[in-house]
Every structure is written in C-alpha cells, then in structure tokens.
Coordinates of C-alpha atoms and ligand atoms in Angstrom, one line a residue:
M26 CA -32.1 -37.6 -252.1
L27 CA -30.4 -35.1 -249.8
R28 CA -32.4 -31.9 -249.0
L29 CA -30.2 -28.8 -248.6
A30 CA -31.5 -25.4 -247.3
I31 CA -29.7 -22.3 -248.4
Q32 CA -30.5 -18.6 -247.9
K33 CA -33.1 -17.4 -250.4
S34 CA -31.7 -13.9 -250.9
G35 CA -28.9 -12.3 -249.0
R36 CA -25.2 -12.3 -248.4
L37 CA -24.8 -16.1 -248.4
S38 CA -27.0 -16.9 -251.4
E39 CA -24.7 -16.4 -254.4
D40 CA -21.7 -18.1 -252.7
S41 CA -23.8 -21.0 -251.7
L42 CA -25.0 -21.5 -255.3
Q43 CA -21.5 -21.1 -256.5
L44 CA -20.3 -23.8 -254.2
L45 CA -22.8 -26.2 -255.8
R46 CA -21.9 -25.1 -259.3
D47 CA -18.2 -25.6 -258.6
A48 CA -19.1 -29.1 -257.4
G49 CA -20.5 -29.8 -260.8
I50 CA -24.1 -29.8 -259.6
N51 CA -26.7 -28.4 -262.1
L52 CA -30.0 -27.1 -261.0
S53 CA -33.2 -27.9 -263.0
S54 CA -34.4 -24.3 -262.9
S55 CA -33.0 -20.9 -262.1
P56 CA -33.4 -20.4 -258.4
S57 CA -34.3 -16.7 -258.4
R58 CA -38.1 -17.0 -258.1
L59 CA -38.4 -20.5 -256.7
L60 CA -38.6 -21.8 -253.2
R61 CA -37.3 -25.3 -254.1
T62 CA -35.6 -27.0 -257.0
Q63 CA -33.8 -30.2 -257.8
A64 CA -30.4 -30.9 -259.2
T65 CA -30.4 -32.6 -262.6
N66 CA -27.2 -34.6 -262.1
F67 CA -26.9 -35.2 -258.4
P68 CA -29.4 -36.5 -255.7
L69 CA -29.9 -33.1 -254.2
E70 CA -33.0 -31.0 -253.5
L71 CA -32.6 -27.3 -252.8
I72 CA -34.9 -25.3 -250.5
F73 CA -34.6 -21.5 -250.4
V74 CA -35.4 -20.0 -247.0
R75 CA -34.4 -17.1 -244.6
D76 CA -31.1 -17.7 -243.0
D77 CA -32.6 -17.5 -239.5
D78 CA -34.8 -20.5 -240.1
I79 CA -32.0 -22.8 -241.3
P80 CA -30.8 -24.1 -237.9
E81 CA -34.3 -25.0 -236.9
Y82 CA -35.1 -26.8 -240.2
V83 CA -31.9 -28.8 -240.0
E84 CA -32.5 -29.7 -236.3
G85 CA -36.1 -30.7 -236.9
G86 CA -35.3 -32.8 -240.0
V87 CA -37.3 -30.6 -242.4
V88 CA -34.1 -30.5 -244.4
D89 CA -31.0 -32.7 -244.0
V90 CA -28.3 -30.1 -244.4
G91 CA -28.1 -26.3 -244.5
I92 CA -25.6 -23.5 -245.2
V93 CA -25.8 -20.9 -242.5
G94 CA -23.6 -18.2 -240.8
E95 CA -21.9 -19.3 -237.6
N96 CA -23.3 -16.2 -235.9
V97 CA -26.9 -17.4 -236.6
L98 CA -26.1 -20.9 -235.5
L99 CA -24.5 -19.8 -232.2
E100 CA -27.4 -17.5 -231.5
T101 CA -30.1 -20.1 -232.1
L102 CA -28.2 -22.9 -230.2
K103 CA -29.8 -25.7 -232.2
D104 CA -28.6 -29.3 -232.0
V105 CA -27.0 -29.7 -235.5
E106 CA -23.7 -31.1 -236.6
T107 CA -21.1 -28.7 -238.2
V108 CA -19.8 -30.7 -241.2
E109 CA -17.6 -28.1 -242.9
R110 CA -16.4 -24.5 -242.6
L111 CA -17.0 -23.1 -246.0
G112 CA -14.7 -20.0 -246.0
F113 CA -17.2 -17.5 -247.3
G114 CA -19.6 -15.0 -245.5
K115 CA -16.8 -14.0 -243.2
C116 CA -17.6 -11.4 -240.6
R117 CA -17.2 -10.8 -236.9
L118 CA -19.5 -10.0 -234.1
C119 CA -18.3 -6.8 -232.4
L120 CA -19.0 -4.4 -229.7
A121 CA -19.0 -0.8 -230.9
M122 CA -19.4 2.5 -229.2
P123 CA -19.7 6.2 -230.3
K124 CA -16.3 7.2 -231.5
N125 CA -15.6 9.5 -228.6
A126 CA -16.8 7.2 -225.8
A127 CA -14.2 5.8 -223.5
Y128 CA -13.4 2.1 -223.6
N129 CA -10.8 0.5 -221.4
G130 CA -11.8 -3.1 -221.7
P131 CA -15.1 -4.9 -221.0
E132 CA -15.5 -3.2 -217.6
S133 CA -16.3 0.0 -219.5
L134 CA -19.6 -1.7 -220.5
Q135 CA -20.8 -2.0 -216.9
G136 CA -24.3 -0.6 -216.6
L137 CA -24.5 0.5 -220.2
R138 CA -27.4 -0.1 -222.6
I139 CA -26.3 -2.3 -225.5
A140 CA -28.5 -2.8 -228.5
T141 CA -28.2 -6.1 -230.5
S142 CA -29.9 -8.8 -232.5
Y143 CA -27.6 -11.3 -230.9
V144 CA -28.8 -11.4 -227.3
R145 CA -27.7 -14.9 -226.4
I146 CA -24.1 -14.5 -227.7
L147 CA -23.9 -11.1 -226.0
E148 CA -25.3 -12.4 -222.7
N149 CA -22.7 -15.2 -222.7
F150 CA -19.9 -12.8 -223.3
L151 CA -21.0 -10.4 -220.6
A152 CA -21.5 -13.2 -218.1
A153 CA -18.0 -14.6 -218.8
Q154 CA -16.6 -11.1 -218.2
N155 CA -18.7 -10.6 -215.1
I156 CA -20.3 -7.5 -216.5
R157 CA -23.9 -6.4 -216.0
A158 CA -25.4 -4.4 -218.8
E159 CA -28.9 -3.7 -220.1
I160 CA -29.4 -5.6 -223.3
H161 CA -31.9 -4.2 -225.8
E162 CA -33.0 -6.6 -228.5
I163 CA -33.4 -5.0 -231.9
S164 CA -34.1 -6.9 -235.0
G165 CA -32.4 -4.6 -237.5
S166 CA -30.5 -1.3 -238.1
V167 CA -28.8 -1.7 -234.7
E168 CA -26.1 0.8 -235.8
I169 CA -28.5 3.7 -235.6
T170 CA -29.6 3.2 -232.0
P171 CA -26.7 5.2 -230.3
S172 CA -27.4 8.3 -232.4
L173 CA -31.1 8.0 -231.5
G174 CA -30.2 7.9 -227.8
L175 CA -31.6 4.4 -227.5
A176 CA -28.3 2.7 -226.6
D177 CA -24.8 3.5 -225.3
A178 CA -23.1 0.7 -227.3
I179 CA -24.1 -1.9 -229.9
F180 CA -23.2 -5.5 -230.5
D181 CA -23.5 -6.4 -234.2
I182 CA -22.0 -8.0 -237.3
V183 CA -19.1 -6.1 -238.9
S184 CA -17.2 -7.0 -242.1
T185 CA -15.5 -3.9 -243.6
G186 CA -16.5 -1.6 -240.8
S187 CA -17.8 1.1 -243.1
T188 CA -21.3 0.9 -241.6
L189 CA -19.9 1.6 -238.2
L190 CA -17.9 4.5 -239.5
A191 CA -20.9 6.0 -241.3
N192 CA -22.8 5.9 -238.0
G193 CA -20.1 7.6 -236.0
L194 CA -19.2 4.3 -234.2
R195 CA -15.9 2.5 -233.5
E196 CA -15.3 -1.1 -232.9
V197 CA -14.1 -1.7 -229.4
A198 CA -14.0 -5.5 -229.1
T199 CA -14.5 -8.6 -231.3
V200 CA -16.4 -11.3 -229.5
I201 CA -16.6 -14.0 -232.2
E202 CA -15.4 -14.5 -235.8
S203 CA -17.9 -16.1 -238.2
E204 CA -18.1 -17.8 -241.6
A205 CA -20.6 -19.8 -243.5
L206 CA -21.0 -23.4 -242.2
L207 CA -22.4 -26.5 -243.8
V208 CA -24.5 -28.1 -241.0
A209 CA -26.3 -31.4 -240.9
N210 CA -29.0 -33.1 -238.9
P211 CA -27.2 -35.5 -236.6
D212 CA -29.5 -38.4 -237.4
L213 CA -29.1 -38.7 -241.2
S214 CA -29.8 -42.1 -242.7
P215 CA -26.9 -44.0 -244.1
E216 CA -28.0 -43.2 -247.7
K217 CA -28.1 -39.5 -246.9
R218 CA -24.7 -39.7 -245.2
E219 CA -23.3 -41.2 -248.3
I220 CA -24.7 -38.4 -250.5
L221 CA -23.3 -35.9 -248.1
A222 CA -19.9 -37.6 -248.3
R223 CA -20.0 -37.4 -252.1
L224 CA -20.8 -33.7 -251.8
L225 CA -18.0 -33.1 -249.4
F226 CA -15.6 -35.0 -251.6
R227 CA -16.3 -32.5 -254.4
I228 CA -16.0 -29.5 -252.0
H229 CA -12.6 -30.7 -250.8
A230 CA -11.4 -31.4 -254.3
N231 CA -12.2 -27.8 -255.2
R232 CA -10.7 -26.3 -252.1
N233 CA -7.5 -28.3 -252.4
A234 CA -7.2 -27.2 -256.0
K235 CA -7.7 -23.5 -255.1
N236 CA -5.1 -23.8 -252.4
H237 CA -2.4 -25.3 -254.6
R238 CA -0.5 -24.6 -257.8
Y239 CA 1.2 -26.9 -260.3
I240 CA 4.8 -25.8 -260.9
L241 CA 7.1 -26.8 -263.7
M242 CA 10.7 -25.7 -264.4
N243 CA 13.9 -26.6 -266.1
V244 CA 16.8 -27.4 -263.9
P245 CA 20.5 -28.2 -264.5
N246 CA 21.0 -31.8 -263.4
D247 CA 23.8 -30.8 -260.9
R248 CA 21.3 -28.5 -259.0
L249 CA 18.4 -31.0 -258.9
D250 CA 18.8 -32.0 -255.3
E251 CA 19.3 -28.4 -254.1
I252 CA 16.2 -27.2 -256.0
A253 CA 14.0 -30.2 -255.1
A254 CA 14.8 -29.4 -251.4
I255 CA 13.4 -25.9 -251.9
I256 CA 10.0 -27.1 -253.1
P257 CA 7.5 -27.5 -250.3
G258 CA 5.7 -30.2 -252.3
M259 CA 3.3 -32.9 -251.0
K260 CA 5.5 -35.7 -252.4
S261 CA 8.9 -35.7 -253.9
P262 CA 8.8 -33.9 -257.3
T263 CA 8.7 -35.6 -260.7
V264 CA 11.9 -35.3 -262.7
L265 CA 11.9 -35.9 -266.5
P266 CA 14.9 -35.6 -268.7
L267 CA 15.0 -32.8 -271.3
T268 CA 16.4 -33.5 -274.8
Q269 CA 19.1 -30.9 -274.0
P270 CA 21.8 -32.9 -272.2
G271 CA 22.5 -32.0 -268.6
W272 CA 19.0 -30.6 -268.0
S273 CA 15.8 -31.9 -266.5
S274 CA 12.2 -30.8 -266.2
L275 CA 11.0 -30.8 -262.6
H276 CA 7.2 -30.8 -261.7
S277 CA 5.5 -30.5 -258.4
V278 CA 2.5 -29.2 -256.6
I279 CA 3.0 -26.4 -254.0
P280 CA 0.7 -24.7 -251.5
E281 CA -0.7 -21.4 -252.9
N282 CA 0.4 -19.4 -249.9
V283 CA 4.1 -20.1 -250.3
F284 CA 4.6 -20.1 -254.0
W285 CA 5.9 -16.5 -254.4
D286 CA 8.6 -17.2 -251.8
A287 CA 9.4 -20.5 -253.4
L288 CA 9.6 -18.9 -256.9
E289 CA 12.3 -16.4 -255.8
Q290 CA 14.4 -19.1 -254.2
L291 CA 14.0 -21.4 -257.2
K292 CA 15.1 -18.7 -259.6
A293 CA 18.1 -17.8 -257.4
A294 CA 19.1 -21.5 -257.2
G295 CA 19.3 -21.8 -261.0
A296 CA 15.8 -23.0 -262.1
E297 CA 14.7 -21.6 -265.5
G298 CA 11.5 -21.4 -267.5
I299 CA 9.4 -21.6 -264.4
L300 CA 5.6 -22.1 -265.0
V301 CA 3.0 -21.9 -262.4
V302 CA -0.4 -23.3 -263.4
P303 CA -3.7 -23.4 -261.6
I304 CA -5.2 -26.7 -260.7
E305 CA -8.8 -27.5 -261.7
R306 CA -9.6 -30.3 -259.2
M307 CA -7.3 -32.0 -256.6
I308 CA -7.9 -35.2 -254.7
L309 CA -5.5 -35.9 -251.9
Ligands
LIG414 O1 -33.4 -12.3 -245.2 P1 -32.5 -13.1 -244.4 O2 -33.0 -13.2 -242.9 O3 -32.2 -14.5 -245.0 O4 -31.1 -12.4 -244.3 P2 -30.4 -11.4 -243.3 O5 -30.7 -10.0 -243.7 O6 -30.7 -11.8 -241.9 O7 -28.9 -11.7 -243.5 P3 -27.8 -11.2 -244.5 O8 -28.1 -11.6 -245.9 O9 -27.6 -9.7 -244.3 O10 -26.5 -11.9 -243.9 C1 -26.4 -13.3 -244.0 C2 -25.2 -13.7 -243.2 O11 -24.0 -13.2 -243.9 C3 -25.0 -13.2 -241.8 O12 -25.7 -14.0 -240.9 C4 -23.5 -13.3 -241.6 O13 -23.2 -14.7 -241.3 C5 -22.9 -13.1 -243.0 N1 -22.4 -11.7 -243.2 C6 -21.1 -11.5 -243.7 C7 -22.9 -10.5 -242.9 C8 -22.0 -9.5 -243.2 N2 -20.9 -10.1 -243.7 C9 -22.3 -8.1 -243.0 N3 -21.5 -7.3 -243.3 N4 -24.1 -10.2 -242.4 C10 -24.4 -8.9 -242.3 N5 -23.6 -7.8 -242.5 C11 -24.1 -6.5 -242.3 C12 -23.4 -5.7 -241.1 O14 -24.2 -5.9 -240.0 C13 -23.6 -4.2 -241.5 O15 -24.8 -3.7 -241.2 O16 -23.8 -5.7 -243.4 C14 -23.6 -4.3 -243.1 C15 -22.3 -3.9 -243.8 O17 -21.2 -4.3 -243.1 P4 -19.8 -3.5 -243.2 O18 -19.0 -3.8 -241.9 O19 -19.1 -4.1 -244.3 O20 -20.1 -2.0 -243.3
LIG415 ZN1 -31.8 -13.3 -241.3

C-alpha cells in the first residue's frame, strides 16, 4: 500500500484528484469531508492535509508520497525526492511594488521593507544579489501590506496578476516559477517503489496521450514519400492501400504542438480527407 498526501482543500486539490481519476484510480468514498480514504482498485491510501505540512510528512515517512507546490517545497527545504513535475498549479514567486515606485533592478530593493510568506526563498535571492533589505514575515494577505504602510515591496505568488493590480501593485521581478510536484520519501521500500512506478506509468501514458494526436489522411501514391517526410511522427507512418487505385491511407502520431503547422503543409502537398483524432492513452 502506498500512502499519498494531497491538499485537503485549495488550489491543488481538484487537479490532484483528477490526476488519480485519469489514472483509473477509484476512491472508496467521496473525499470532500474525509481526512483519509482508500482506492478500491489500486494499492493507494489517500490522506488530505494542508499543503504546508506535505513536505514534512513525506520527509518523516508519515506518508510515502505527496503532491505539493514547488514554492512550498523550496521554502521548507525538506529532504524529499522530486519524482515528477505535474504541470498544474502553475504560478511564479514575484517581487512587486506600488505601481508608481521606481524599480531599476534588484539594487532598487536595497534597504526596503519587503513583506512575504516565503522568507527563505527571498533571503536566498537577496543574498545572491548582494542586497540587504528588511524582510517582514506575514502569513497571508501579503498584497495589502504596502497600502497599509507596512512594507515598501512584497514577495508573493502570482498567477494571473489580477490580485496585484487590484492592490495597486506591479510585478517587478520573477524569482522562481512553480508547479505542482509529486514528491517521495527517499527511503521507500521496494514494494512501495513498485507501486509508485505503476502510478507513474499511468501518469506518463496520460500525459503522452494529451501531448499527441493520431492523424489519418488519403494520399496519392506518387506523393507518399513527400508527405511522409512532412509528418513529424515518432516512427515511420503506416501506409495502407485504398480500394481506389493510386491512393493510400497514411496514419501516424504527431506531437500536439506542431499539428496545425503540419496540417497546412500536408494539405498543400496533396493530402485529402485529413482526420485528427485524440488519443486516449499512449505508452511509448
Ligand atoms: O489551506 P492550505 O494551507 O492547504 O492552502 P493555501 O491557502 O496555503 O494554498 P492555496 O490553495 O492558495 O495554494 C496552493 C498552491 O497552489 C500554492 O502553494 C501554489 O503552489 C499554487 N498556486 C497556483 C497558487 C496560485 N496559483 C495563486 N494564484 N497559490 C496561490 N495563489 C494566490 C496568489 O498569491 C494571489 O493572492 O492566489 C491569488 C490570486 O492570484 P492572481 O495572480 O491570479 O490574482
Ligand atoms: Zn498553505
């Protein structure tokens, strides 16, 4: 049995549960009011906690694995292994100042009062830039401190930037980018490692599927080589004869991020009846 900690309620909760659902893992009860539950079809126990506690629980072996924001992990500096970057919960840790304050690089922060919940990350940044500033540790609503006269700048999480804007602040520097991470205790038993590997296999199959499309088209035989060369597939494409003489059906898998460009080129090169189909699961 592998024990996984996820955020009980917050910005990472729904995406963490969705990751498990996409991996075909069913939970024995609805997680909304519970603190722990088990999967019915996979050797996984789920514990719901505050995100700030996850690195410590994973390091101490209270749980085997956890899903936590990189920002939280970097701040807590716990000895855990990052197993996978999960691609959700994306945000950045930024320095922001009142919109009319001058900023000409990190030296503008010299001697200022900076409010943050991320003291350690900020200290490291300032030390690396050789800047001395007064750090004020605040546990929440950091954005409001400049307008209250408590700070000259803030260092906080930003995603869309609308909270900064609403508080009359502007982003002046990004210090780190963050996303949700799957982290593990470094000393997992071989049995737990194996369950984790099975979970990762499913996560990868989903990610690969999301990042690719299946593409089919009809191609005149005399253009087959030219058209096959356009397709940025993983392997050479499959070619099947059509009943109509002189034509073939060409199938391939292409990366999601290039398929629009490829479509235009394929059409221009004489491909017809092009179909692009989503892939449910993909194992490389
Ligand atoms: O109760 P618990 O301690 O578990 O939760 P929490 O309140 O500490 O964390 P939560 O749920 O707010 O965030 C969990 C994680 O989500 C963070 O640690 C980040 O890794 C990630 N994340 C992604 C964010 C944001 N985006 C985000 N926008 N965390 C916080 N914010 C805040 C931001 O600070 C601002 O105040 O949301 C507000 C809106 O942001 P804008 O820029 O879109 O306006
Ligand atoms: Zn928290």
